[in-house]
C-alpha cells in the first residue's frame, strides 16, 4: 500500500521539442543559458537588465536594445543558444546554486517586458561528463 502523503508530485512535466520550449538554466557559476526560442521571444536583445526579488526568489531579465548600457549584462552566443554571466547578481544577493538547474516554467511578466525565472521552481539537470568507456 502506498501512502499518498509521502508522494511528491513531479512538476517539470514532459520534455517538449527544442523548437517549441522556452529552455532556461542557471549553473553554480551564475551562468544563465537561454535556448534560441527564449532569445527570440525576448526580442533578440544584445543585453538584458537583471532584477531579483528576495521575497519571491525570482530573477527577472529585461531586454535592453540600446548597446552598451552601464548596468546591462550582454548576451553571448554559444553553440546551443545564448548565455548571460549573472555571477555578480548571484554574489550580491547570496543566491547559491549547487548544480545546474532548469527553470520549470519561465514566463513573461503581465506587461510582457520581463522574463521571470523562479528559483523555487527548478529541476536539477544531470550533466554528463563524457562517455563511459566500455
CSV table of N, CA and C in Angstrom, one decimal:
chain,number,residue,atom,x,y,z
A,1,UNK,N,0.8,-1.2,0.0
A,1,UNK,CA,0.0,0.0,0.0
A,1,UNK,C,0.9,1.3,0.0
A,2,UNK,N,0.6,2.2,-0.9
A,2,UNK,CA,1.4,3.4,-1.0
A,2,UNK,C,0.6,4.5,-0.2
A,3,UNK,N,1.3,5.2,0.7
A,3,UNK,CA,0.7,6.3,1.4
A,3,UNK,C,0.9,7.6,0.6
A,4,UNK,N,-0.2,8.2,0.2
A,4,UNK,CA,-0.2,9.4,-0.6
A,4,UNK,C,0.5,10.5,0.0
A,5,UNK,N,0.5,10.7,1.3
A,5,UNK,CA,1.1,11.8,1.9
A,5,UNK,C,2.6,11.8,1.8
A,6,UNK,N,3.2,10.7,1.4
A,6,UNK,CA,4.7,10.7,1.2
A,6,UNK,C,5.1,10.8,-0.2
A,7,UNK,N,4.2,11.0,-1.1
A,7,UNK,CA,4.5,11.1,-2.5
A,7,UNK,C,4.7,12.6,-2.8
A,8,UNK,N,5.6,12.8,-3.8
A,8,UNK,CA,5.9,14.2,-4.2
A,8,UNK,C,5.6,14.3,-5.7
A,9,UNK,N,4.8,15.2,-6.0
A,9,UNK,CA,4.4,15.4,-7.4
A,9,UNK,C,5.5,16.0,-8.2
A,10,UNK,N,5.9,15.4,-9.4
A,10,UNK,CA,6.9,15.9,-10.3
A,10,UNK,C,6.3,17.0,-11.1
A,11,UNK,N,6.8,18.2,-10.9
A,11,UNK,CA,6.1,19.4,-11.6
A,11,UNK,C,6.8,19.8,-12.9
A,12,UNK,N,7.9,19.2,-13.3
A,12,UNK,CA,8.5,19.6,-14.5
A,12,UNK,C,7.8,19.2,-15.8
A,13,UNK,N,7.0,18.2,-15.8
A,13,UNK,CA,6.2,17.8,-16.9
A,13,UNK,C,7.1,17.1,-18.0
A,14,UNK,N,6.5,16.8,-19.1
A,14,UNK,CA,7.3,16.2,-20.2
A,14,UNK,C,8.2,17.1,-20.9
A,15,UNK,N,9.1,16.6,-21.6
A,15,UNK,CA,10.1,17.4,-22.4
A,15,UNK,C,9.4,17.7,-23.7
A,16,UNK,N,9.4,19.0,-24.0
A,16,UNK,CA,8.9,19.5,-25.3
A,16,UNK,C,10.0,19.5,-26.3
A,17,UNK,N,9.7,19.6,-27.6
A,17,UNK,CA,10.8,19.7,-28.6
A,17,UNK,C,11.5,21.0,-28.4
A,18,UNK,N,12.8,21.0,-28.7
A,18,UNK,CA,13.6,22.2,-28.5
A,18,UNK,C,13.1,23.4,-29.3
A,19,UNK,N,12.4,23.2,-30.4
A,19,UNK,CA,11.8,24.3,-31.2
A,19,UNK,C,10.7,25.0,-30.4
A,20,UNK,N,9.9,24.2,-29.7
A,20,UNK,CA,8.7,24.7,-29.0
A,20,UNK,C,8.9,25.2,-27.6
A,21,UNK,N,9.9,24.7,-26.9
A,21,UNK,CA,10.0,25.1,-25.5
A,21,UNK,C,10.9,26.3,-25.3
A,22,UNK,N,10.6,26.9,-24.1
A,22,UNK,CA,11.5,28.0,-23.6
A,22,UNK,C,12.3,27.4,-22.6
A,23,UNK,N,13.6,27.2,-22.9
A,23,UNK,CA,14.5,26.5,-22.0
A,23,UNK,C,15.6,27.4,-21.4
A,24,UNK,N,15.6,27.5,-20.1
A,24,UNK,CA,16.5,28.4,-19.4
A,24,UNK,C,17.1,27.6,-18.2
A,25,UNK,N,18.4,27.7,-18.0
A,25,UNK,CA,19.1,27.1,-16.9
A,25,UNK,C,20.0,28.1,-16.2
A,26,UNK,N,20.4,27.7,-15.0
A,26,UNK,CA,21.4,28.5,-14.3
A,26,UNK,C,22.3,27.5,-13.6
A,27,UNK,N,23.6,27.8,-13.6
A,27,UNK,CA,24.6,26.8,-13.0
A,27,UNK,C,25.2,27.4,-11.8
A,28,UNK,N,26.1,26.6,-11.2
A,28,UNK,CA,26.7,27.0,-9.9
A,28,UNK,C,27.6,28.3,-10.1
A,29,UNK,N,28.1,28.6,-11.3
A,29,UNK,CA,28.9,29.8,-11.5
A,29,UNK,C,28.1,31.0,-11.9
A,30,UNK,N,26.7,30.9,-11.8
A,30,UNK,CA,25.9,32.0,-12.1
A,30,UNK,C,25.6,32.3,-13.5
A,31,UNK,N,25.9,31.3,-14.4
A,31,UNK,CA,25.7,31.4,-15.8
A,31,UNK,C,24.3,31.0,-16.2
A,32,UNK,N,23.6,31.9,-16.7
A,32,UNK,CA,22.2,31.7,-17.2
A,32,UNK,C,22.3,31.4,-18.7
A,33,UNK,N,21.7,30.3,-19.1
A,33,UNK,CA,21.7,29.9,-20.5
A,33,UNK,C,20.2,29.9,-21.0
A,34,UNK,N,20.0,30.4,-22.2
A,34,UNK,CA,18.7,30.5,-22.9
A,34,UNK,C,18.8,29.8,-24.2
A,35,UNK,N,17.8,29.1,-24.5
A,35,UNK,CA,17.7,28.5,-25.9
A,35,UNK,C,17.3,29.5,-26.9
A,36,UNK,N,17.4,29.2,-28.2
A,36,UNK,CA,17.2,30.1,-29.3
A,36,UNK,C,15.7,30.6,-29.2
A,37,UNK,N,14.8,29.8,-28.9
A,37,UNK,CA,13.4,30.1,-28.8
A,37,UNK,C,13.2,31.2,-27.7
A,38,UNK,N,13.8,31.0,-26.6
A,38,UNK,CA,13.7,32.0,-25.5
A,38,UNK,C,14.3,33.4,-25.9
A,39,UNK,N,15.4,33.3,-26.5
A,39,UNK,CA,16.1,34.5,-27.0
A,39,UNK,C,15.2,35.3,-28.0
A,40,UNK,N,14.6,34.5,-28.9
A,40,UNK,CA,13.7,35.1,-29.9
A,40,UNK,C,12.5,35.8,-29.2
A,41,UNK,N,11.9,35.1,-28.2
A,41,UNK,CA,10.7,35.7,-27.5
A,41,UNK,C,11.1,36.9,-26.7
A,42,UNK,N,12.4,37.0,-26.3
A,42,UNK,CA,12.9,38.3,-25.6
A,42,UNK,C,13.0,39.4,-26.6
A,43,UNK,N,13.0,39.1,-27.9
A,43,UNK,CA,13.2,40.2,-28.9
A,43,UNK,C,14.6,40.3,-29.4
A,44,UNK,N,15.4,39.2,-29.2
A,44,UNK,CA,16.8,39.2,-29.7
A,44,UNK,C,17.6,40.4,-29.2
A,45,UNK,N,17.6,40.7,-27.9
A,45,UNK,CA,18.4,41.9,-27.5
A,45,UNK,C,19.9,41.6,-27.4
A,46,UNK,N,20.7,42.6,-27.5
A,46,UNK,CA,22.1,42.4,-27.3
A,46,UNK,C,22.5,42.3,-25.8
A,47,UNK,N,21.6,42.7,-24.9
A,47,UNK,CA,21.9,42.7,-23.5
A,47,UNK,C,20.5,42.7,-22.7
A,48,UNK,N,20.6,42.5,-21.4
A,48,UNK,CA,19.5,42.5,-20.5
A,48,UNK,C,19.8,43.2,-19.2
A,49,UNK,N,18.8,43.8,-18.6
A,49,UNK,CA,19.0,44.2,-17.2
A,49,UNK,C,18.5,43.0,-16.3
A,50,UNK,N,19.2,42.8,-15.2
A,50,UNK,CA,18.8,41.8,-14.3
A,50,UNK,C,18.2,42.4,-13.0
A,51,UNK,N,17.1,41.7,-12.6
A,51,UNK,CA,16.4,42.1,-11.4
A,51,UNK,C,16.3,40.9,-10.5
A,52,UNK,N,16.2,41.1,-9.2
A,52,UNK,CA,16.0,40.0,-8.3
A,52,UNK,C,15.0,40.4,-7.2
A,53,UNK,N,14.0,39.5,-6.9
A,53,UNK,CA,13.1,39.7,-5.8
A,53,UNK,C,13.5,38.7,-4.7
A,54,UNK,N,14.0,39.3,-3.6
A,54,UNK,CA,14.4,38.4,-2.4
A,54,UNK,C,13.2,37.8,-1.8
A,55,UNK,N,12.0,38.5,-1.8
A,55,UNK,CA,10.8,38.0,-1.3
A,55,UNK,C,10.3,36.8,-2.0
A,56,UNK,N,10.3,36.8,-3.3
A,56,UNK,CA,9.8,35.7,-4.2
A,56,UNK,C,10.8,34.8,-4.8
A,57,UNK,N,12.1,35.1,-4.6
A,57,UNK,CA,13.2,34.3,-5.1
A,57,UNK,C,13.0,34.2,-6.7
A,58,UNK,N,12.8,35.4,-7.3
A,58,UNK,CA,12.6,35.4,-8.7
A,58,UNK,C,13.7,36.3,-9.4
A,59,UNK,N,14.3,35.8,-10.4
A,59,UNK,CA,15.3,36.6,-11.2
A,59,UNK,C,14.5,37.1,-12.4
A,60,UNK,N,14.6,38.3,-12.8
A,60,UNK,CA,13.9,38.9,-14.0
A,60,UNK,C,14.9,39.4,-15.0
A,61,UNK,N,14.7,39.1,-16.2
A,61,UNK,CA,15.5,39.6,-17.3
A,61,UNK,C,14.7,40.5,-18.1
A,62,UNK,N,15.2,41.8,-18.3
A,62,UNK,CA,14.5,42.8,-19.1
A,62,UNK,C,15.4,43.1,-20.3
A,63,UNK,N,14.9,42.9,-21.5
A,63,UNK,CA,15.7,43.2,-22.7
A,63,UNK,C,16.1,44.6,-22.8
A,64,UNK,N,17.4,44.8,-23.2
A,64,UNK,CA,17.9,46.2,-23.5
A,64,UNK,C,18.4,46.2,-24.9
A,65,UNK,N,17.8,47.1,-25.7
A,65,UNK,CA,18.1,47.1,-27.1
A,65,UNK,C,19.1,48.2,-27.5
A,66,UNK,N,19.4,49.1,-26.5
A,66,UNK,CA,20.4,50.1,-26.7
A,66,UNK,C,21.8,49.4,-26.3
A,67,UNK,N,22.8,49.6,-27.2
A,67,UNK,CA,24.0,48.9,-26.9
A,67,UNK,C,24.9,49.6,-25.9
A,68,UNK,N,25.5,48.9,-25.1
A,68,UNK,CA,26.5,49.3,-24.1
A,68,UNK,C,25.9,50.2,-23.0
A,69,UNK,N,24.8,49.7,-22.4
A,69,UNK,CA,24.2,50.4,-21.2
A,69,UNK,C,25.1,50.0,-20.0
A,70,UNK,N,25.4,50.9,-19.1
A,70,UNK,CA,26.3,50.5,-18.0
A,70,UNK,C,25.9,49.3,-17.1
A,71,UNK,N,24.6,49.2,-16.8
A,71,UNK,CA,24.2,48.1,-15.9
A,71,UNK,C,23.6,46.9,-16.6
A,72,UNK,N,23.8,46.9,-18.0
A,72,UNK,CA,23.2,45.8,-18.8
A,72,UNK,C,24.2,44.7,-18.9
A,73,UNK,N,23.7,43.5,-18.8
A,73,UNK,CA,24.5,42.3,-19.0
A,73,UNK,C,24.4,41.8,-20.4
A,74,UNK,N,25.5,41.7,-21.1
A,74,UNK,CA,25.5,41.3,-22.6
A,74,UNK,C,25.1,39.8,-22.7
A,75,UNK,N,24.4,39.5,-23.8
A,75,UNK,CA,24.1,38.1,-24.2
A,75,UNK,C,25.1,37.7,-25.2
A,76,UNK,N,25.7,36.6,-24.9
A,76,UNK,CA,26.8,36.0,-25.7
A,76,UNK,C,26.2,34.7,-26.4
A,77,UNK,N,26.5,34.5,-27.6
A,77,UNK,CA,26.1,33.3,-28.3
A,77,UNK,C,26.9,32.1,-27.9
A,78,UNK,N,26.3,30.9,-27.9
A,78,UNK,CA,27.0,29.7,-27.7
A,78,UNK,C,26.6,28.7,-28.8
A,79,UNK,N,27.1,27.5,-28.8
A,79,UNK,CA,26.7,26.5,-29.8
A,79,UNK,C,25.3,26.1,-29.6
A,80,UNK,N,24.7,26.2,-28.4
A,80,UNK,CA,23.3,25.8,-28.2
A,80,UNK,C,22.4,26.9,-27.8
A,81,UNK,N,22.8,28.1,-27.9
A,81,UNK,CA,21.8,29.2,-27.6
A,81,UNK,C,22.6,30.5,-27.2
A,82,UNK,N,22.2,31.0,-26.0
A,82,UNK,CA,22.7,32.3,-25.5
A,82,UNK,C,23.1,32.2,-24.0
A,83,UNK,N,24.0,33.0,-23.6
A,83,UNK,CA,24.4,33.0,-22.2
A,83,UNK,C,24.5,34.4,-21.6
A,84,UNK,N,24.3,34.4,-20.3
A,84,UNK,CA,24.4,35.7,-19.5
A,84,UNK,C,25.2,35.4,-18.3
A,85,UNK,N,26.3,36.1,-18.1
A,85,UNK,CA,27.1,35.8,-16.9
A,85,UNK,C,26.5,36.6,-15.8
A,86,UNK,N,25.7,36.0,-15.0
A,86,UNK,CA,25.0,36.6,-13.9
A,86,UNK,C,25.6,36.4,-12.5
A,87,UNK,N,26.9,36.0,-12.5
A,87,UNK,CA,27.6,35.8,-11.2
A,87,UNK,C,27.6,37.0,-10.3
A,88,UNK,N,27.7,38.2,-10.8
A,88,UNK,CA,27.6,39.4,-9.9
A,88,UNK,C,26.3,39.5,-9.2
A,89,UNK,N,25.2,39.2,-9.9
A,89,UNK,CA,23.9,39.2,-9.3
A,89,UNK,C,23.8,38.2,-8.2
A,90,UNK,N,24.2,36.9,-8.5
A,90,UNK,CA,24.2,35.8,-7.5
A,90,UNK,C,25.0,36.1,-6.3
A,91,UNK,N,26.2,36.7,-6.5
A,91,UNK,CA,27.0,37.0,-5.4
A,91,UNK,C,26.4,38.1,-4.5
A,92,UNK,N,25.9,39.1,-5.1
A,92,UNK,CA,25.3,40.3,-4.4
A,92,UNK,C,24.1,39.9,-3.5
A,93,UNK,N,23.3,39.0,-4.1
A,93,UNK,CA,22.1,38.6,-3.4
A,93,UNK,C,22.2,37.3,-2.6
A,94,UNK,N,23.4,36.7,-2.6
A,94,UNK,CA,23.6,35.4,-1.9
A,94,UNK,C,22.9,34.3,-2.5
A,95,UNK,N,22.7,34.3,-3.8
A,95,UNK,CA,22.0,33.2,-4.5
A,95,UNK,C,23.0,32.1,-4.7
A,96,UNK,N,22.7,30.9,-4.1
A,96,UNK,CA,23.6,29.8,-4.2
A,96,UNK,C,23.0,28.7,-5.0
A,97,UNK,N,23.7,28.3,-6.0
A,97,UNK,CA,23.3,27.2,-6.9
A,97,UNK,C,24.3,26.1,-6.8
A,98,UNK,N,24.0,24.9,-6.4
A,98,UNK,CA,24.9,23.8,-6.3
A,98,UNK,C,25.1,23.0,-7.5
A,99,UNK,N,24.1,23.0,-8.4
A,99,UNK,CA,24.2,22.2,-9.6
A,99,UNK,C,23.6,23.0,-10.7
A,100,UNK,N,23.5,22.5,-11.9
A,100,UNK,CA,22.8,23.2,-13.0
A,100,UNK,C,21.3,22.9,-12.8
A,101,UNK,N,20.5,24.0,-12.8
A,101,UNK,CA,19.1,23.9,-12.5
A,101,UNK,C,18.4,24.4,-13.8
A,102,UNK,N,17.3,23.7,-14.2
A,102,UNK,CA,16.5,24.2,-15.3
A,102,UNK,C,15.2,24.8,-14.7
A,103,UNK,N,14.8,26.0,-15.1
A,103,UNK,CA,13.6,26.6,-14.7
A,103,UNK,C,12.4,25.9,-15.3
A,104,UNK,N,11.5,25.5,-14.5
A,104,UNK,CA,10.4,24.7,-14.9
A,104,UNK,C,9.4,25.5,-15.8
A,105,UNK,N,9.1,26.7,-15.4
A,105,UNK,CA,8.1,27.4,-16.2
A,105,UNK,C,8.6,28.9,-16.3
A,106,UNK,N,9.6,29.2,-17.1
A,106,UNK,CA,10.0,30.6,-17.3
A,106,UNK,C,8.8,31.3,-18.0
A,107,UNK,N,8.4,32.4,-17.5
A,107,UNK,CA,7.2,33.1,-18.0
A,107,UNK,C,7.5,34.6,-18.1
A,108,UNK,N,6.7,35.3,-18.9
A,108,UNK,CA,6.9,36.7,-19.1
A,108,UNK,C,5.9,37.4,-18.1
A,109,UNK,N,6.4,38.6,-17.6
A,109,UNK,CA,5.6,39.4,-16.7
A,109,UNK,C,4.3,39.8,-17.4
A,110,UNK,N,3.3,40.2,-16.6
A,110,UNK,CA,2.0,40.5,-17.1
A,110,UNK,C,2.0,41.7,-18.2
A,111,UNK,N,3.0,42.5,-18.1
A,111,UNK,CA,3.2,43.6,-19.1
A,111,UNK,C,4.1,43.1,-20.3
A,112,UNK,N,4.6,41.9,-20.2
A,112,UNK,CA,5.4,41.3,-21.3
A,112,UNK,C,6.8,41.9,-21.4
A,113,UNK,N,7.2,42.7,-20.4
A,113,UNK,CA,8.5,43.3,-20.5
A,113,UNK,C,9.7,42.5,-19.9
A,114,UNK,N,9.4,41.6,-19.0
A,114,UNK,CA,10.5,40.9,-18.4
A,114,UNK,C,10.2,39.4,-18.4
A,115,UNK,N,11.3,38.6,-18.5
A,115,UNK,CA,11.2,37.1,-18.3
A,115,UNK,C,11.4,36.8,-16.9
A,116,UNK,N,10.5,36.1,-16.3
A,116,UNK,CA,10.6,35.8,-14.8
A,116,UNK,C,11.1,34.3,-14.6
A,117,UNK,N,12.1,34.2,-13.8
A,117,UNK,CA,12.7,32.9,-13.5
A,117,UNK,C,12.6,32.6,-12.0
A,118,UNK,N,11.8,31.7,-11.7
A,118,UNK,CA,11.5,31.4,-10.2
A,118,UNK,C,12.5,30.3,-9.7
A,119,UNK,N,13.4,30.7,-8.8
A,119,UNK,CA,14.3,29.8,-8.2
A,119,UNK,C,13.7,28.7,-7.4
A,120,UNK,N,12.4,28.9,-7.0
A,120,UNK,CA,11.7,27.9,-6.3
A,120,UNK,C,11.0,26.9,-7.2
A,121,UNK,N,11.1,27.1,-8.5
A,121,UNK,CA,10.5,26.2,-9.5
A,121,UNK,C,11.6,25.7,-10.5
A,122,UNK,N,12.5,24.9,-10.0
A,122,UNK,CA,13.6,24.4,-10.9
A,122,UNK,C,13.7,22.9,-10.7
A,123,UNK,N,14.3,22.2,-11.7
A,123,UNK,CA,14.7,20.8,-11.5
A,123,UNK,C,16.2,20.7,-11.8
A,124,UNK,N,16.8,19.8,-11.2
A,124,UNK,CA,18.3,19.6,-11.4
A,124,UNK,C,18.5,18.9,-12.8
A,125,UNK,N,19.5,19.5,-13.5
A,125,UNK,CA,19.8,18.9,-14.8
A,125,UNK,C,21.1,18.1,-14.6
A,126,UNK,N,21.1,16.8,-14.9
A,126,UNK,CA,22.2,16.0,-14.8
A,126,UNK,C,23.2,16.2,-15.9
A,127,UNK,N,24.4,16.5,-15.6
A,127,UNK,CA,25.4,16.8,-16.7
A,127,UNK,C,26.2,15.5,-16.9
A,128,UNK,N,26.4,15.2,-18.1
A,128,UNK,CA,27.2,14.0,-18.5
A,128,UNK,C,28.6,14.5,-18.7
A,129,UNK,N,29.6,14.0,-18.1
A,129,UNK,CA,31.0,14.4,-18.2
A,129,UNK,C,31.7,13.4,-19.2
A,130,UNK,N,31.4,13.4,-20.4
A,130,UNK,CA,32.0,12.5,-21.4
A,130,UNK,C,31.3,11.1,-21.3
A,131,UNK,N,31.6,10.3,-22.2
A,131,UNK,CA,31.0,9.0,-22.3
A,131,UNK,C,31.8,8.0,-21.5
A,132,UNK,N,31.0,7.0,-21.0
A,132,UNK,CA,31.7,5.9,-20.2
A,132,UNK,C,32.4,5.0,-21.2
A,133,UNK,N,33.5,4.5,-20.8
A,133,UNK,CA,34.3,3.6,-21.6
A,133,UNK,C,33.7,2.2,-21.3
A,134,UNK,N,33.6,1.4,-22.4
A,134,UNK,CA,33.1,0.0,-22.2
A,134,UNK,C,34.2,-1.0,-22.2
